[in-house]
């Protein structure tokens, strides 16, 4: 707050003082911090959700800091989705909110066009990329800067009534975790004593060029030994017309089984066969062990 003195005069011979004081109370911007932990998985995408709510109105509505703490593994291809309940959004000049990234840069301004759309959530952004990765151990902060015109218009709503003036949801999604530029997938297989069994790993990447990861597929052998193991590899021919567009398939000992090459681009949907029921060169993979196939892209 500031203290501002105006028309200050002292007259000593009359021992009188004329004093006029104007006091300006400076509004302090209040913030709510929400911390969410996320442990990216090495087998599937993971997400963390922060629910942002306030019952304050107008200029008293807080801003929000959403701290996404990344545990254990890197968050690969992080993406942000923001939805909001359209409580009081008909006046766009003051009824909006800004979404800022970890560096304070504005990602988007979210606006609506209705009041008392209680219980209905609109999407501001969906799966907005936040870069290549957020490192394990880091905290990535999303800031929500709110406008000054929000009021609790759902307080007396006939349906979905509640006391909130602001209600939004922030979701961070992490792709499959990687280690040293490699995406690791763990697959269990329980060999049968009466029939042939198999396990399948689906390998995907949204990265391009030199940023496409290698893949480690760890087949974990459960209960019984895996006898006379064979390997089949198929691929979607998305982008294979150039000589640099191939992948190598490596055995558990690091030796190359084959190199898979295509010849077409944008052959989307159909899968080509690189190898089919190719022997891995071992008679038995012992129960309780892990057999790793590496895909070098």
Short mmCIF file of C-alpha atoms in Angstrom, two decimals:
data_model
loop_
_atom_site.label_atom_id
_atom_site.label_comp_id
_atom_site.label_asym_id
_atom_site.label_seq_id
_atom_site.Cartn_x
_atom_site.Cartn_y
_atom_site.Cartn_z
CA UNK A 1 0.00 0.00 0.00
CA UNK A 2 1.05 3.60 -0.52
CA UNK A 3 0.58 6.54 1.87
CA UNK A 4 0.11 9.79 0.01
CA UNK A 5 0.28 13.18 1.82
CA UNK A 6 -1.49 16.12 0.23
CA UNK A 7 -1.53 19.85 1.18
CA UNK A 8 0.85 19.53 4.12
CA UNK A 9 1.46 22.92 5.87
CA UNK A 10 2.88 23.83 9.25
CA UNK A 11 2.50 27.37 10.71
CA UNK A 12 4.81 27.63 13.70
CA UNK A 13 3.87 31.08 14.99
CA UNK A 14 0.22 30.06 15.33
CA UNK A 15 1.13 26.64 16.58
CA UNK A 16 -1.41 25.25 14.17
CA UNK A 17 -1.18 22.49 11.63
CA UNK A 18 -3.24 21.98 8.49
CA UNK A 19 -2.97 18.39 7.41
CA UNK A 20 -4.86 16.60 4.69
CA UNK A 21 -4.15 12.90 4.18
CA UNK A 22 -5.33 10.72 1.35
CA UNK A 23 -4.71 7.03 1.85
CA UNK A 24 -4.60 4.71 -1.16
CA UNK A 25 -4.92 1.02 -0.41
CA UNK A 26 -3.16 -0.84 -3.20
CA UNK A 27 -4.79 -4.16 -3.97
CA UNK A 28 -2.37 -7.02 -3.59
CA UNK A 29 -2.61 -9.69 -6.29
CA UNK A 30 -3.48 -12.93 -4.54
CA UNK A 31 -2.42 -16.29 -5.86
CA UNK A 32 -3.43 -19.87 -5.26
CA UNK A 33 -0.76 -22.52 -5.79
CA UNK A 34 -1.79 -26.04 -6.71
CA UNK A 35 0.90 -28.74 -6.80
CA UNK A 36 0.42 -31.96 -8.72
CA UNK A 37 2.93 -34.82 -8.93
CA UNK A 38 3.21 -37.02 -11.99
CA UNK A 39 5.36 -40.13 -12.47
CA UNK A 40 5.73 -40.74 -16.22
CA UNK A 41 5.47 -44.40 -17.14
CA UNK A 42 7.79 -46.39 -19.41
CA UNK A 43 4.87 -48.37 -20.82
CA UNK A 44 1.98 -45.93 -21.30
CA UNK A 45 1.14 -42.23 -21.33
CA UNK A 46 0.29 -40.64 -17.98
CA UNK A 47 -1.43 -37.45 -16.89
CA UNK A 48 -2.06 -35.26 -13.87
CA UNK A 49 -5.11 -33.05 -13.35
CA UNK A 50 -5.42 -29.82 -11.35
CA UNK A 51 -8.88 -28.47 -10.47
CA UNK A 52 -8.92 -24.68 -10.09
CA UNK A 53 -11.82 -23.12 -8.19
CA UNK A 54 -12.56 -19.86 -6.40
CA UNK A 55 -15.56 -18.28 -4.70
CA UNK A 56 -14.08 -14.78 -4.80
CA UNK A 57 -15.44 -12.31 -7.32
CA UNK A 58 -14.32 -9.41 -9.49
CA UNK A 59 -10.92 -7.94 -8.68
CA UNK A 60 -10.67 -10.23 -5.63
CA UNK A 61 -10.46 -13.37 -7.78
CA UNK A 62 -7.07 -14.99 -7.41
CA UNK A 63 -4.56 -16.03 -10.06
CA UNK A 64 -3.47 -19.68 -10.04
CA UNK A 65 -0.03 -21.28 -10.17
CA UNK A 66 -0.21 -24.95 -11.14
CA UNK A 67 3.05 -26.72 -10.30
CA UNK A 68 3.47 -30.03 -12.12
CA UNK A 69 6.28 -31.92 -10.35
CA UNK A 70 7.87 -34.56 -12.59
CA UNK A 71 8.95 -37.64 -10.64
CA UNK A 72 11.09 -40.68 -11.53
CA UNK A 73 11.19 -40.38 -15.34
CA UNK A 74 11.30 -37.58 -17.90
CA UNK A 75 7.96 -36.32 -19.18
CA UNK A 76 8.22 -36.89 -22.93
CA UNK A 77 6.20 -34.75 -25.36
CA UNK A 78 4.35 -32.88 -22.59
CA UNK A 79 0.96 -31.55 -23.63
CA UNK A 80 -1.47 -29.24 -21.86
CA UNK A 81 -5.27 -29.24 -21.97
CA UNK A 82 -7.37 -26.51 -20.36
CA UNK A 83 -11.14 -26.70 -19.90
CA UNK A 84 -13.40 -24.32 -18.00
CA UNK A 85 -16.97 -24.07 -16.75
CA UNK A 86 -18.74 -21.21 -18.49
CA UNK A 87 -20.06 -19.52 -15.36
CA UNK A 88 -19.67 -15.84 -16.30
CA UNK A 89 -18.10 -15.20 -19.70
CA UNK A 90 -20.46 -12.94 -21.67
CA UNK A 91 -18.31 -9.81 -21.29
CA UNK A 92 -15.01 -10.65 -23.00
CA UNK A 93 -13.06 -7.55 -21.94
CA UNK A 94 -12.97 -8.58 -18.26
CA UNK A 95 -14.27 -12.17 -18.25
CA UNK A 96 -11.34 -14.18 -19.59
CA UNK A 97 -8.17 -15.82 -18.37
CA UNK A 98 -4.63 -16.06 -19.72
CA UNK A 99 -2.61 -19.28 -19.67
CA UNK A 100 1.14 -18.73 -19.22
CA UNK A 101 3.90 -21.28 -19.66
CA UNK A 102 6.82 -22.00 -17.33
CA UNK A 103 8.72 -18.97 -18.69
CA UNK A 104 5.81 -16.59 -18.22
CA UNK A 105 4.97 -16.47 -21.93
CA UNK A 106 1.30 -16.43 -22.82
CA UNK A 107 0.14 -19.65 -24.47
CA UNK A 108 -3.45 -18.56 -25.03
CA UNK A 109 -6.23 -16.34 -23.77
CA UNK A 110 -9.40 -18.27 -22.94
CA UNK A 111 -12.72 -16.52 -23.51
CA UNK A 112 -16.35 -17.61 -23.59
CA UNK A 113 -19.61 -16.05 -24.66
CA UNK A 114 -22.24 -17.16 -22.16
CA UNK A 115 -23.34 -16.71 -18.57
CA UNK A 116 -24.78 -19.40 -16.26
CA UNK A 117 -23.78 -22.28 -18.54
CA UNK A 118 -23.46 -24.17 -15.27
CA UNK A 119 -22.06 -27.68 -15.28
CA UNK A 120 -20.91 -27.39 -18.90
CA UNK A 121 -17.17 -27.33 -19.61
CA UNK A 122 -15.71 -25.71 -22.71
CA UNK A 123 -12.25 -26.48 -24.11
CA UNK A 124 -9.77 -23.62 -24.39
CA UNK A 125 -6.77 -25.66 -25.59
CA UNK A 126 -6.37 -29.38 -26.14
CA UNK A 127 -3.05 -31.25 -26.10
CA UNK A 128 -1.02 -28.08 -26.61
CA UNK A 129 2.68 -29.05 -26.90
CA UNK A 130 4.99 -27.69 -24.18
CA UNK A 131 8.26 -28.77 -25.83
CA UNK A 132 10.15 -32.03 -26.24
CA UNK A 133 10.32 -33.01 -22.58
CA UNK A 134 10.28 -31.94 -18.94
CA UNK A 135 13.16 -33.55 -17.08
CA UNK A 136 12.64 -35.82 -14.11
CA UNK A 137 13.03 -33.86 -10.88
CA UNK A 138 11.88 -30.59 -12.46
CA UNK A 139 8.72 -28.63 -11.72
CA UNK A 140 6.84 -27.03 -14.60
CA UNK A 141 4.54 -24.18 -13.62
CA UNK A 142 1.45 -23.14 -15.55
CA UNK A 143 0.03 -19.77 -14.49
CA UNK A 144 -3.61 -18.82 -14.90
CA UNK A 145 -4.13 -15.04 -14.88
CA UNK A 146 -7.79 -14.26 -14.34
CA UNK A 147 -9.79 -11.25 -15.50
CA UNK A 148 -11.60 -8.93 -13.10
CA UNK A 149 -15.20 -9.51 -14.14
CA UNK A 150 -16.06 -12.99 -12.86
CA UNK A 151 -19.04 -13.44 -10.52
CA UNK A 152 -20.71 -16.48 -8.95
CA UNK A 153 -23.64 -16.63 -11.39
CA UNK A 154 -24.28 -20.32 -10.76
CA UNK A 155 -25.02 -19.71 -7.08
CA UNK A 156 -28.79 -19.70 -7.65
CA UNK A 157 -28.87 -21.77 -10.83
CA UNK A 158 -31.76 -24.21 -11.16
CA UNK A 159 -29.35 -27.01 -12.10
CA UNK A 160 -25.70 -27.58 -11.20
CA UNK A 161 -25.78 -24.78 -8.64
CA UNK A 162 -22.53 -24.03 -6.78
CA UNK A 163 -20.79 -21.04 -5.17
CA UNK A 164 -17.84 -20.74 -7.57
CA UNK A 165 -17.12 -17.70 -9.69
CA UNK A 166 -14.26 -19.49 -11.49
CA UNK A 167 -13.85 -23.19 -12.24
CA UNK A 168 -11.25 -24.60 -14.63
CA UNK A 169 -9.27 -27.81 -15.07
CA UNK A 170 -5.63 -28.07 -16.19
CA UNK A 171 -4.32 -31.44 -17.40
CA UNK A 172 -0.70 -32.26 -18.22
CA UNK A 173 -0.14 -35.36 -20.32
CA UNK A 174 3.23 -37.12 -20.62
CA UNK A 175 4.09 -39.57 -23.36
CA UNK A 176 5.87 -42.87 -22.69
CA UNK A 177 9.02 -42.19 -20.67
CA UNK A 178 12.42 -42.68 -22.23
CA UNK A 179 15.93 -43.32 -20.94
CA UNK A 180 18.96 -41.80 -22.75
CA UNK A 181 16.91 -41.12 -25.87
CA UNK A 182 15.38 -44.59 -25.82
CA UNK A 183 11.74 -45.43 -25.27
CA UNK A 184 11.39 -48.52 -23.08
CA UNK A 185 8.39 -50.82 -23.19
CA UNK A 186 7.94 -53.69 -20.73
CA UNK A 187 5.85 -56.62 -21.99
CA UNK A 188 4.94 -59.73 -19.98
CA UNK A 189 4.50 -63.11 -21.60
CA UNK A 190 3.45 -66.32 -19.85
CA UNK A 191 4.39 -69.30 -22.04
CA UNK A 192 1.87 -72.11 -22.09
CA UNK A 193 2.75 -75.78 -21.66
CA UNK A 194 0.08 -76.79 -24.18
CA UNK A 195 0.05 -74.22 -26.97
CA UNK A 196 2.01 -71.44 -28.64
CA UNK A 197 1.80 -68.05 -26.93
CA UNK A 198 2.82 -64.56 -28.00
CA UNK A 199 3.12 -61.00 -26.72
CA UNK A 200 2.93 -57.79 -28.75
CA UNK A 201 4.57 -54.40 -28.24
CA UNK A 202 3.28 -51.35 -30.13
CA UNK A 203 6.01 -48.78 -30.82
CA UNK A 204 5.02 -45.19 -31.61
CA UNK A 205 6.69 -41.80 -31.68
CA UNK A 206 5.44 -38.31 -32.48
CA UNK A 207 9.00 -36.99 -32.88
CA UNK A 208 10.60 -36.48 -36.28
CA UNK A 209 14.07 -36.66 -37.86
CA UNK A 210 16.96 -37.07 -35.44
CA UNK A 211 14.56 -36.76 -32.50
CA UNK A 212 12.86 -40.09 -33.15
CA UNK A 213 13.75 -42.34 -30.22
CA UNK A 214 15.23 -45.81 -30.30
CA UNK A 215 13.06 -48.44 -28.62
CA UNK A 216 13.91 -51.06 -26.02
CA UNK A 217 11.30 -53.80 -25.86
CA UNK A 218 11.76 -55.87 -22.69
CA UNK A 219 9.93 -59.20 -22.90
CA UNK A 220 9.57 -60.50 -19.35
CA UNK A 221 9.15 -64.28 -19.28
CA UNK A 222 6.66 -65.38 -16.61
CA UNK A 223 6.06 -68.80 -14.97
CA UNK A 224 7.39 -71.11 -17.71
CA UNK A 225 10.39 -71.16 -20.02
CA UNK A 226 9.95 -69.71 -23.51
CA UNK A 227 10.98 -72.45 -25.96
CA UNK A 228 12.26 -71.81 -29.50
CA UNK A 229 11.38 -68.08 -29.45
CA UNK A 230 10.77 -66.31 -32.74
CA UNK A 231 10.22 -62.65 -33.61
CA UNK A 232 7.90 -60.90 -36.05
CA UNK A 233 8.24 -57.19 -36.84
CA UNK A 234 5.74 -55.19 -38.89
CA UNK A 235 5.63 -51.44 -39.53
CA UNK A 236 3.36 -48.78 -40.95
CA UNK A 237 4.97 -47.26 -44.04
CA UNK A 238 4.60 -43.64 -42.99
CA UNK A 239 7.87 -42.19 -44.32
CA UNK A 240 10.26 -44.69 -45.90
CA UNK A 241 11.10 -43.38 -49.40
CA UNK A 242 14.62 -42.12 -48.55
CA UNK A 243 17.77 -44.12 -47.77
CA UNK A 244 17.91 -42.64 -44.23
CA UNK A 245 14.41 -43.91 -43.43
CA UNK A 246 14.92 -47.38 -41.98
CA UNK A 247 15.31 -49.14 -38.65
CA UNK A 248 17.56 -51.88 -37.33
CA UNK A 249 16.33 -54.75 -35.18
CA UNK A 250 18.90 -55.88 -32.61
CA UNK A 251 18.94 -59.10 -30.62
CA UNK A 252 19.33 -59.41 -26.85
CA UNK A 253 23.13 -59.49 -27.22
CA UNK A 254 23.17 -56.36 -29.41
CA UNK A 255 23.77 -58.19 -32.69
CA UNK A 256 21.71 -57.06 -35.65
CA UNK A 257 18.91 -59.40 -36.71
CA UNK A 258 17.87 -57.35 -39.72
CA UNK A 259 17.44 -53.87 -41.18
CA UNK A 260 13.90 -52.93 -42.14
CA UNK A 261 13.51 -50.72 -45.21
CA UNK A 262 10.41 -49.46 -46.98
CA UNK A 263 9.92 -47.69 -50.26
CA UNK A 264 6.89 -45.43 -49.88
CA UNK A 265 5.72 -42.32 -48.05
CA UNK A 266 2.26 -41.73 -46.64
CA UNK A 267 1.21 -45.37 -47.02
CA UNK A 268 -0.91 -44.80 -43.96
CA UNK A 269 -2.85 -47.62 -42.36
CA UNK A 270 -1.39 -50.74 -44.04
CA UNK A 271 1.43 -52.56 -42.24
CA UNK A 272 4.39 -54.09 -44.05
CA UNK A 273 6.25 -57.16 -42.75
CA UNK A 274 9.96 -56.81 -42.09
CA UNK A 275 10.55 -60.25 -40.54
CA UNK A 276 8.13 -63.06 -39.73
CA UNK A 277 8.72 -65.80 -37.13
CA UNK A 278 12.48 -65.29 -37.31
CA UNK A 279 14.43 -67.43 -34.86
CA UNK A 280 16.23 -65.53 -32.11
CA UNK A 281 19.03 -68.09 -32.17
CA UNK A 282 18.37 -69.48 -28.72
CA UNK A 283 16.46 -72.60 -27.74
CA UNK A 284 15.18 -71.35 -24.39
CA UNK A 285 14.56 -68.06 -22.59
CA UNK A 286 14.38 -68.97 -18.93
CA UNK A 287 11.33 -68.13 -16.84
CA UNK A 288 11.99 -65.06 -14.71
CA UNK A 289 14.40 -63.49 -17.19
CA UNK A 290 14.02 -60.49 -19.50
CA UNK A 291 14.84 -60.67 -23.19
CA UNK A 292 15.42 -57.30 -24.84
CA UNK A 293 14.84 -56.45 -28.49
CA UNK A 294 16.20 -53.06 -29.58
CA UNK A 295 14.85 -51.00 -32.45
CA UNK A 296 17.38 -48.47 -33.73
CA UNK A 297 15.70 -45.80 -35.82
#
